[in-house]
Amino acid sequence: MSTYYIETFGCQMNKYDSELVATILDKHGYQPARSIDESDLILINTCSVRDHAEQRVKNKIDDLYRFKKRKKGLVVGILGCMAQRMGQSLIDEKPLVDFVLGPDSYRNLPELLVQLNNGGIDKTEFENPYDDDETYADIYPTRFGEINAWVAIMRGCNNFCSYCIVPYLRGRERSRSAQNIIHEVKELVTDGYQEVTLLGQNVNSYHDGKTDFADLIRRVADVDGVKRVRFATSHPKDMSLKLIKAIGEHPNICNFIHLPIQSGSNVILKAMNRKYTREHYLELIEHIRTHVPNPALQTDIIVGFPGETDVEFQETVDLFNEVKFDGAFIFKYSPRSGTAAFKLKETVSEAEKTRRLQELNRIQKKITVEKNLKLVGTVQEILVEGRSKKRKKQQWMGRTDSNKIVVFNNTAKIKKGELICVKINEAEGQTLFGELLTSPAEL
């Protein structure tokens, strides 16, 4: 029986897609390999959001030559956004690759492998750039995690931010039915999952014709047995007061909100085609802090976008200092062929992009440390995920609803998936350390 190994690069949606691919292969007689060395089929699921992500994949492909030489008949396939974007040119550049498959063509994988085994295939599946009807709603994914499960509620994106390649690779927005999603969540509870994360390129714009995202997340939170609900990723233009209130009114909807702003300058936001202003974003932050108890805010930032002056970058710095995010993903602008911004002349040098990135990282690190230190002495409820990888063997870790990692000594034989209370005694960087509270008085 043939075995497969999947390695995933990129976002949570890619991780979910890898679970879909595993399910499709399992149903056609394949088995997961214990390691890449033992696999007959190696699949790399890819990201195209930044050039750095694609370079990592290319380096990984080069590393696979040693496996190809050792094992006759080994098949290597490239999946996902990079496969969709590059198509045949990726195979031409990396002859090791046997086929490429875009994110809406995964159902074709078993047939493609049969054709390959029979000696000949069209190595790409790009007759249609994407399938606006495909949601994989009928496939219950083979989960890779034990505690948290991803649930893709929609696919595609309609926003066309000027720097972003995703709408060109994943197509227009299409939502699964609320009924179908709730059915999947109930199955997850039956299978022992305690936490679900609702996924979409822009979950806030979910709508199945009857149910919007605020209504959907309430229904998911009301499913018996769901201890926590998370979601990613949000677009500020679609973050409604109705959704914010839903988060605040349901204790099991986590107070962690990832809300990418990308820039603190209205000039740059307009050039990015983000469809909101700095003022609107700050108003959303005020609403969140009014209606959601102790919210934790995370954002994305792009520095060095074409035309970003020192003054406009300073507006982003000022916004960081005003909002005080719990965390931020900060990236240098990466031109992507096919996007509107690709035609713009770059005005910020690589050295200056690096300087701006480092400055924001320094500011954010200081804010994160300050916020975490304020939690020392408090009692936090955490969902236990398992053993800690960084410290002693008896130490385990879990996350607060605000997505902060907490390490504790598991002296009471606590199991994965339990909700427990931990008193925070120490904050070190982004990690909290505490002691398990076990007696009724302590709890």
PDB file of N, CA, C and O in Angstrom, residues 275-309:
ATOM      1  N   LYS A 275      -9.814  49.930   1.884  1.00  0.00           N
ATOM      2  CA  LYS A 275     -11.238  50.307   2.010  1.00  0.00           C
ATOM      3  C   LYS A 275     -11.650  50.678   3.428  1.00  0.00           C
ATOM      4  O   LYS A 275     -12.820  50.531   3.811  1.00  0.00           O
ATOM      5  N   TYR A 276     -10.719  51.129   4.245  1.00  0.00           N
ATOM      6  CA  TYR A 276     -11.039  51.718   5.541  1.00  0.00           C
ATOM      7  C   TYR A 276      -9.956  52.740   5.857  1.00  0.00           C
ATOM      8  O   TYR A 276      -8.931  52.810   5.170  1.00  0.00           O
ATOM      9  N   THR A 277     -10.201  53.530   6.884  1.00  0.00           N
ATOM     10  CA  THR A 277      -9.238  54.547   7.291  1.00  0.00           C
ATOM     11  C   THR A 277      -8.662  54.219   8.666  1.00  0.00           C
ATOM     12  O   THR A 277      -9.186  53.360   9.386  1.00  0.00           O
ATOM     13  N   ARG A 278      -7.622  54.932   9.002  1.00  0.00           N
ATOM     14  CA  ARG A 278      -7.032  54.807  10.344  1.00  0.00           C
ATOM     15  C   ARG A 278      -8.084  55.110  11.402  1.00  0.00           C
ATOM     16  O   ARG A 278      -8.178  54.409  12.412  1.00  0.00           O
ATOM     17  N   GLU A 279      -8.890  56.145  11.162  1.00  0.00           N
ATOM     18  CA  GLU A 279      -9.898  56.566  12.126  1.00  0.00           C
ATOM     19  C   GLU A 279     -10.943  55.464  12.329  1.00  0.00           C
ATOM     20  O   GLU A 279     -11.372  55.197  13.459  1.00  0.00           O
ATOM     21  N   HIS A 280     -11.358  54.824  11.231  1.00  0.00           N
ATOM     22  CA  HIS A 280     -12.328  53.736  11.340  1.00  0.00           C
ATOM     23  C   HIS A 280     -11.742  52.576  12.132  1.00  0.00           C
ATOM     24  O   HIS A 280     -12.428  51.980  12.977  1.00  0.00           O
ATOM     25  N   TYR A 281     -10.490  52.281  11.887  1.00  0.00           N
ATOM     26  CA  TYR A 281      -9.834  51.182  12.605  1.00  0.00           C
ATOM     27  C   TYR A 281      -9.788  51.482  14.103  1.00  0.00           C
ATOM     28  O   TYR A 281     -10.097  50.609  14.934  1.00  0.00           O
ATOM     29  N   LEU A 282      -9.408  52.678  14.468  1.00  0.00           N
ATOM     30  CA  LEU A 282      -9.332  53.040  15.884  1.00  0.00           C
ATOM     31  C   LEU A 282     -10.717  53.024  16.537  1.00  0.00           C
ATOM     32  O   LEU A 282     -10.848  52.699  17.717  1.00  0.00           O
ATOM     33  N   GLU A 283     -11.736  53.351  15.758  1.00  0.00           N
ATOM     34  CA  GLU A 283     -13.109  53.268  16.276  1.00  0.00           C
ATOM     35  C   GLU A 283     -13.476  51.813  16.570  1.00  0.00           C
ATOM     36  O   GLU A 283     -14.124  51.514  17.580  1.00  0.00           O
ATOM     37  N   LEU A 284     -13.039  50.895  15.697  1.00  0.00           N
ATOM     38  CA  LEU A 284     -13.279  49.475  15.932  1.00  0.00           C
ATOM     39  C   LEU A 284     -12.589  49.017  17.217  1.00  0.00           C
ATOM     40  O   LEU A 284     -13.164  48.260  18.007  1.00  0.00           O
ATOM     41  N   ILE A 285     -11.364  49.464  17.416  1.00  0.00           N
ATOM     42  CA  ILE A 285     -10.625  49.095  18.632  1.00  0.00           C
ATOM     43  C   ILE A 285     -11.376  49.579  19.871  1.00  0.00           C
ATOM     44  O   ILE A 285     -11.489  48.858  20.873  1.00  0.00           O
ATOM     45  N   GLU A 286     -11.938  50.775  19.783  1.00  0.00           N
ATOM     46  CA  GLU A 286     -12.710  51.314  20.916  1.00  0.00           C
ATOM     47  C   GLU A 286     -13.947  50.458  21.177  1.00  0.00           C
ATOM     48  O   GLU A 286     -14.273  50.146  22.333  1.00  0.00           O
ATOM     49  N   HIS A 287     -14.645  50.059  20.113  1.00  0.00           N
ATOM     50  CA  HIS A 287     -15.823  49.200  20.266  1.00  0.00           C
ATOM     51  C   HIS A 287     -15.430  47.858  20.901  1.00  0.00           C
ATOM     52  O   HIS A 287     -16.136  47.344  21.776  1.00  0.00           O
ATOM     53  N   ILE A 288     -14.324  47.286  20.433  1.00  0.00           N
ATOM     54  CA  ILE A 288     -13.874  45.999  20.966  1.00  0.00           C
ATOM     55  C   ILE A 288     -13.592  46.116  22.454  1.00  0.00           C
ATOM     56  O   ILE A 288     -14.018  45.272  23.258  1.00  0.00           O
ATOM     57  N   ARG A 289     -12.881  47.154  22.841  1.00  0.00           N
ATOM     58  CA  ARG A 289     -12.525  47.311  24.252  1.00  0.00           C
ATOM     59  C   ARG A 289     -13.724  47.690  25.109  1.00  0.00           C
ATOM     60  O   ARG A 289     -13.690  47.513  26.333  1.00  0.00           O
ATOM     61  N   THR A 290     -14.785  48.164  24.494  1.00  0.00           N
ATOM     62  CA  THR A 290     -16.014  48.480  25.224  1.00  0.00           C
ATOM     63  C   THR A 290     -16.862  47.232  25.447  1.00  0.00           C
ATOM     64  O   THR A 290     -17.435  47.045  26.531  1.00  0.00           O
ATOM     65  N   HIS A 291     -16.920  46.354  24.447  1.00  0.00           N
ATOM     66  CA  HIS A 291     -17.875  45.245  24.482  1.00  0.00           C
ATOM     67  C   HIS A 291     -17.251  43.878  24.763  1.00  0.00           C
ATOM     68  O   HIS A 291     -17.992  42.936  25.088  1.00  0.00           O
ATOM     69  N   VAL A 292     -15.928  43.747  24.652  1.00  0.00           N
ATOM     70  CA  VAL A 292     -15.274  42.452  24.874  1.00  0.00           C
ATOM     71  C   VAL A 292     -14.411  42.536  26.129  1.00  0.00           C
ATOM     72  O   VAL A 292     -13.511  43.377  26.213  1.00  0.00           O
ATOM     73  N   PRO A 293     -14.655  41.689  27.129  1.00  0.00           N
ATOM     74  CA  PRO A 293     -13.864  41.743  28.360  1.00  0.00           C
ATOM     75  C   PRO A 293     -12.390  41.387  28.100  1.00  0.00           C
ATOM     76  O   PRO A 293     -12.090  40.346  27.516  1.00  0.00           O
ATOM     77  N   ASN A 294     -11.499  42.251  28.518  1.00  0.00           N
ATOM     78  CA  ASN A 294     -10.054  42.016  28.436  1.00  0.00           C
ATOM     79  C   ASN A 294      -9.612  41.468  27.077  1.00  0.00           C
ATOM     80  O   ASN A 294      -8.977  40.409  26.987  1.00  0.00           O
ATOM     81  N   PRO A 295      -9.911  42.186  26.004  1.00  0.00           N
ATOM     82  CA  PRO A 295      -9.565  41.656  24.682  1.00  0.00           C
ATOM     83  C   PRO A 295      -8.056  41.657  24.441  1.00  0.00           C
ATOM     84  O   PRO A 295      -7.329  42.506  24.948  1.00  0.00           O
ATOM     85  N   ALA A 296      -7.598  40.690  23.673  1.00  0.00           N
ATOM     86  CA  ALA A 296      -6.208  40.645  23.223  1.00  0.00           C
ATOM     87  C   ALA A 296      -6.210  40.910  21.723  1.00  0.00           C
ATOM     88  O   ALA A 296      -6.913  40.231  20.972  1.00  0.00           O
ATOM     89  N   LEU A 297      -5.439  41.893  21.297  1.00  0.00           N
ATOM     90  CA  LEU A 297      -5.458  42.336  19.903  1.00  0.00           C
ATOM     91  C   LEU A 297      -4.135  42.021  19.216  1.00  0.00           C
ATOM     92  O   LEU A 297      -3.061  42.284  19.761  1.00  0.00           O
ATOM     93  N   GLN A 298      -4.249  41.487  18.034  1.00  0.00           N
ATOM     94  CA  GLN A 298      -3.068  41.188  17.216  1.00  0.00           C
ATOM     95  C   GLN A 298      -3.289  41.782  15.832  1.00  0.00           C
ATOM     96  O   GLN A 298      -4.431  41.891  15.371  1.00  0.00           O
ATOM     97  N   THR A 299      -2.208  42.144  15.156  1.00  0.00           N
ATOM     98  CA  THR A 299      -2.362  42.774  13.849  1.00  0.00           C
ATOM     99  C   THR A 299      -1.274  42.315  12.893  1.00  0.00           C
ATOM    100  O   THR A 299      -0.331  41.618  13.281  1.00  0.00           O
ATOM    101  N   ASP A 300      -1.427  42.715  11.628  1.00  0.00           N
ATOM    102  CA  ASP A 300      -0.402  42.535  10.595  1.00  0.00           C
ATOM    103  C   ASP A 300       0.007  43.909  10.095  1.00  0.00           C
ATOM    104  O   ASP A 300      -0.840  44.809   9.963  1.00  0.00           O
ATOM    105  N   ILE A 301       1.285  44.042   9.762  1.00  0.00           N
ATOM    106  CA  ILE A 301       1.810  45.299   9.231  1.00  0.00           C
ATOM    107  C   ILE A 301       2.730  45.003   8.056  1.00  0.00           C
ATOM    108  O   ILE A 301       3.530  44.059   8.092  1.00  0.00           O
ATOM    109  N   ILE A 302       2.626  45.827   7.022  1.00  0.00           N
ATOM    110  CA  ILE A 302       3.578  45.799   5.906  1.00  0.00           C
ATOM    111  C   ILE A 302       4.350  47.106   5.924  1.00  0.00           C
ATOM    112  O   ILE A 302       3.752  48.187   5.898  1.00  0.00           O
ATOM    113  N   VAL A 303       5.667  47.021   6.000  1.00  0.00           N
ATOM    114  CA  VAL A 303       6.504  48.225   5.943  1.00  0.00           C
ATOM    115  C   VAL A 303       7.155  48.319   4.568  1.00  0.00           C
ATOM    116  O   VAL A 303       7.411  47.313   3.912  1.00  0.00           O
ATOM    117  N   GLY A 304       7.410  49.553   4.140  1.00  0.00           N
ATOM    118  CA  GLY A 304       8.110  49.761   2.877  1.00  0.00           C
ATOM    119  C   GLY A 304       7.234  49.631   1.656  1.00  0.00           C
ATOM    120  O   GLY A 304       7.746  49.407   0.546  1.00  0.00           O
ATOM    121  N   PHE A 305       5.905  49.791   1.813  1.00  0.00           N
ATOM    122  CA  PHE A 305       5.029  49.777   0.644  1.00  0.00           C
ATOM    123  C   PHE A 305       5.417  50.938  -0.267  1.00  0.00           C
ATOM    124  O   PHE A 305       5.825  52.012   0.216  1.00  0.00           O
ATOM    125  N   PRO A 306       5.323  50.763  -1.594  1.00  0.00           N
ATOM    126  CA  PRO A 306       5.710  51.844  -2.504  1.00  0.00           C
ATOM    127  C   PRO A 306       5.047  53.174  -2.155  1.00  0.00           C
ATOM    128  O   PRO A 306       3.826  53.255  -2.015  1.00  0.00           O
ATOM    129  N   GLY A 307       5.864  54.195  -1.994  1.00  0.00           N
ATOM    130  CA  GLY A 307       5.371  55.523  -1.651  1.00  0.00           C
ATOM    131  C   GLY A 307       5.348  55.827  -0.171  1.00  0.00           C
ATOM    132  O   GLY A 307       5.065  56.969   0.221  1.00  0.00           O
ATOM    133  N   GLU A 308       5.668  54.831   0.684  1.00  0.00           N
ATOM    134  CA  GLU A 308       5.636  55.072   2.123  1.00  0.00           C
ATOM    135  C   GLU A 308       6.815  55.969   2.530  1.00  0.00           C
ATOM    136  O   GLU A 308       7.971  55.561   2.480  1.00  0.00           O
ATOM    137  N   THR A 309       6.506  57.182   2.949  1.00  0.00           N
ATOM    138  CA  THR A 309       7.528  58.126   3.381  1.00  0.00           C
ATOM    139  C   THR A 309       7.848  57.919   4.862  1.00  0.00           C
ATOM    140  O   THR A 309       7.177  57.150   5.556  1.00  0.00           O
TER     141      THR A 309
END
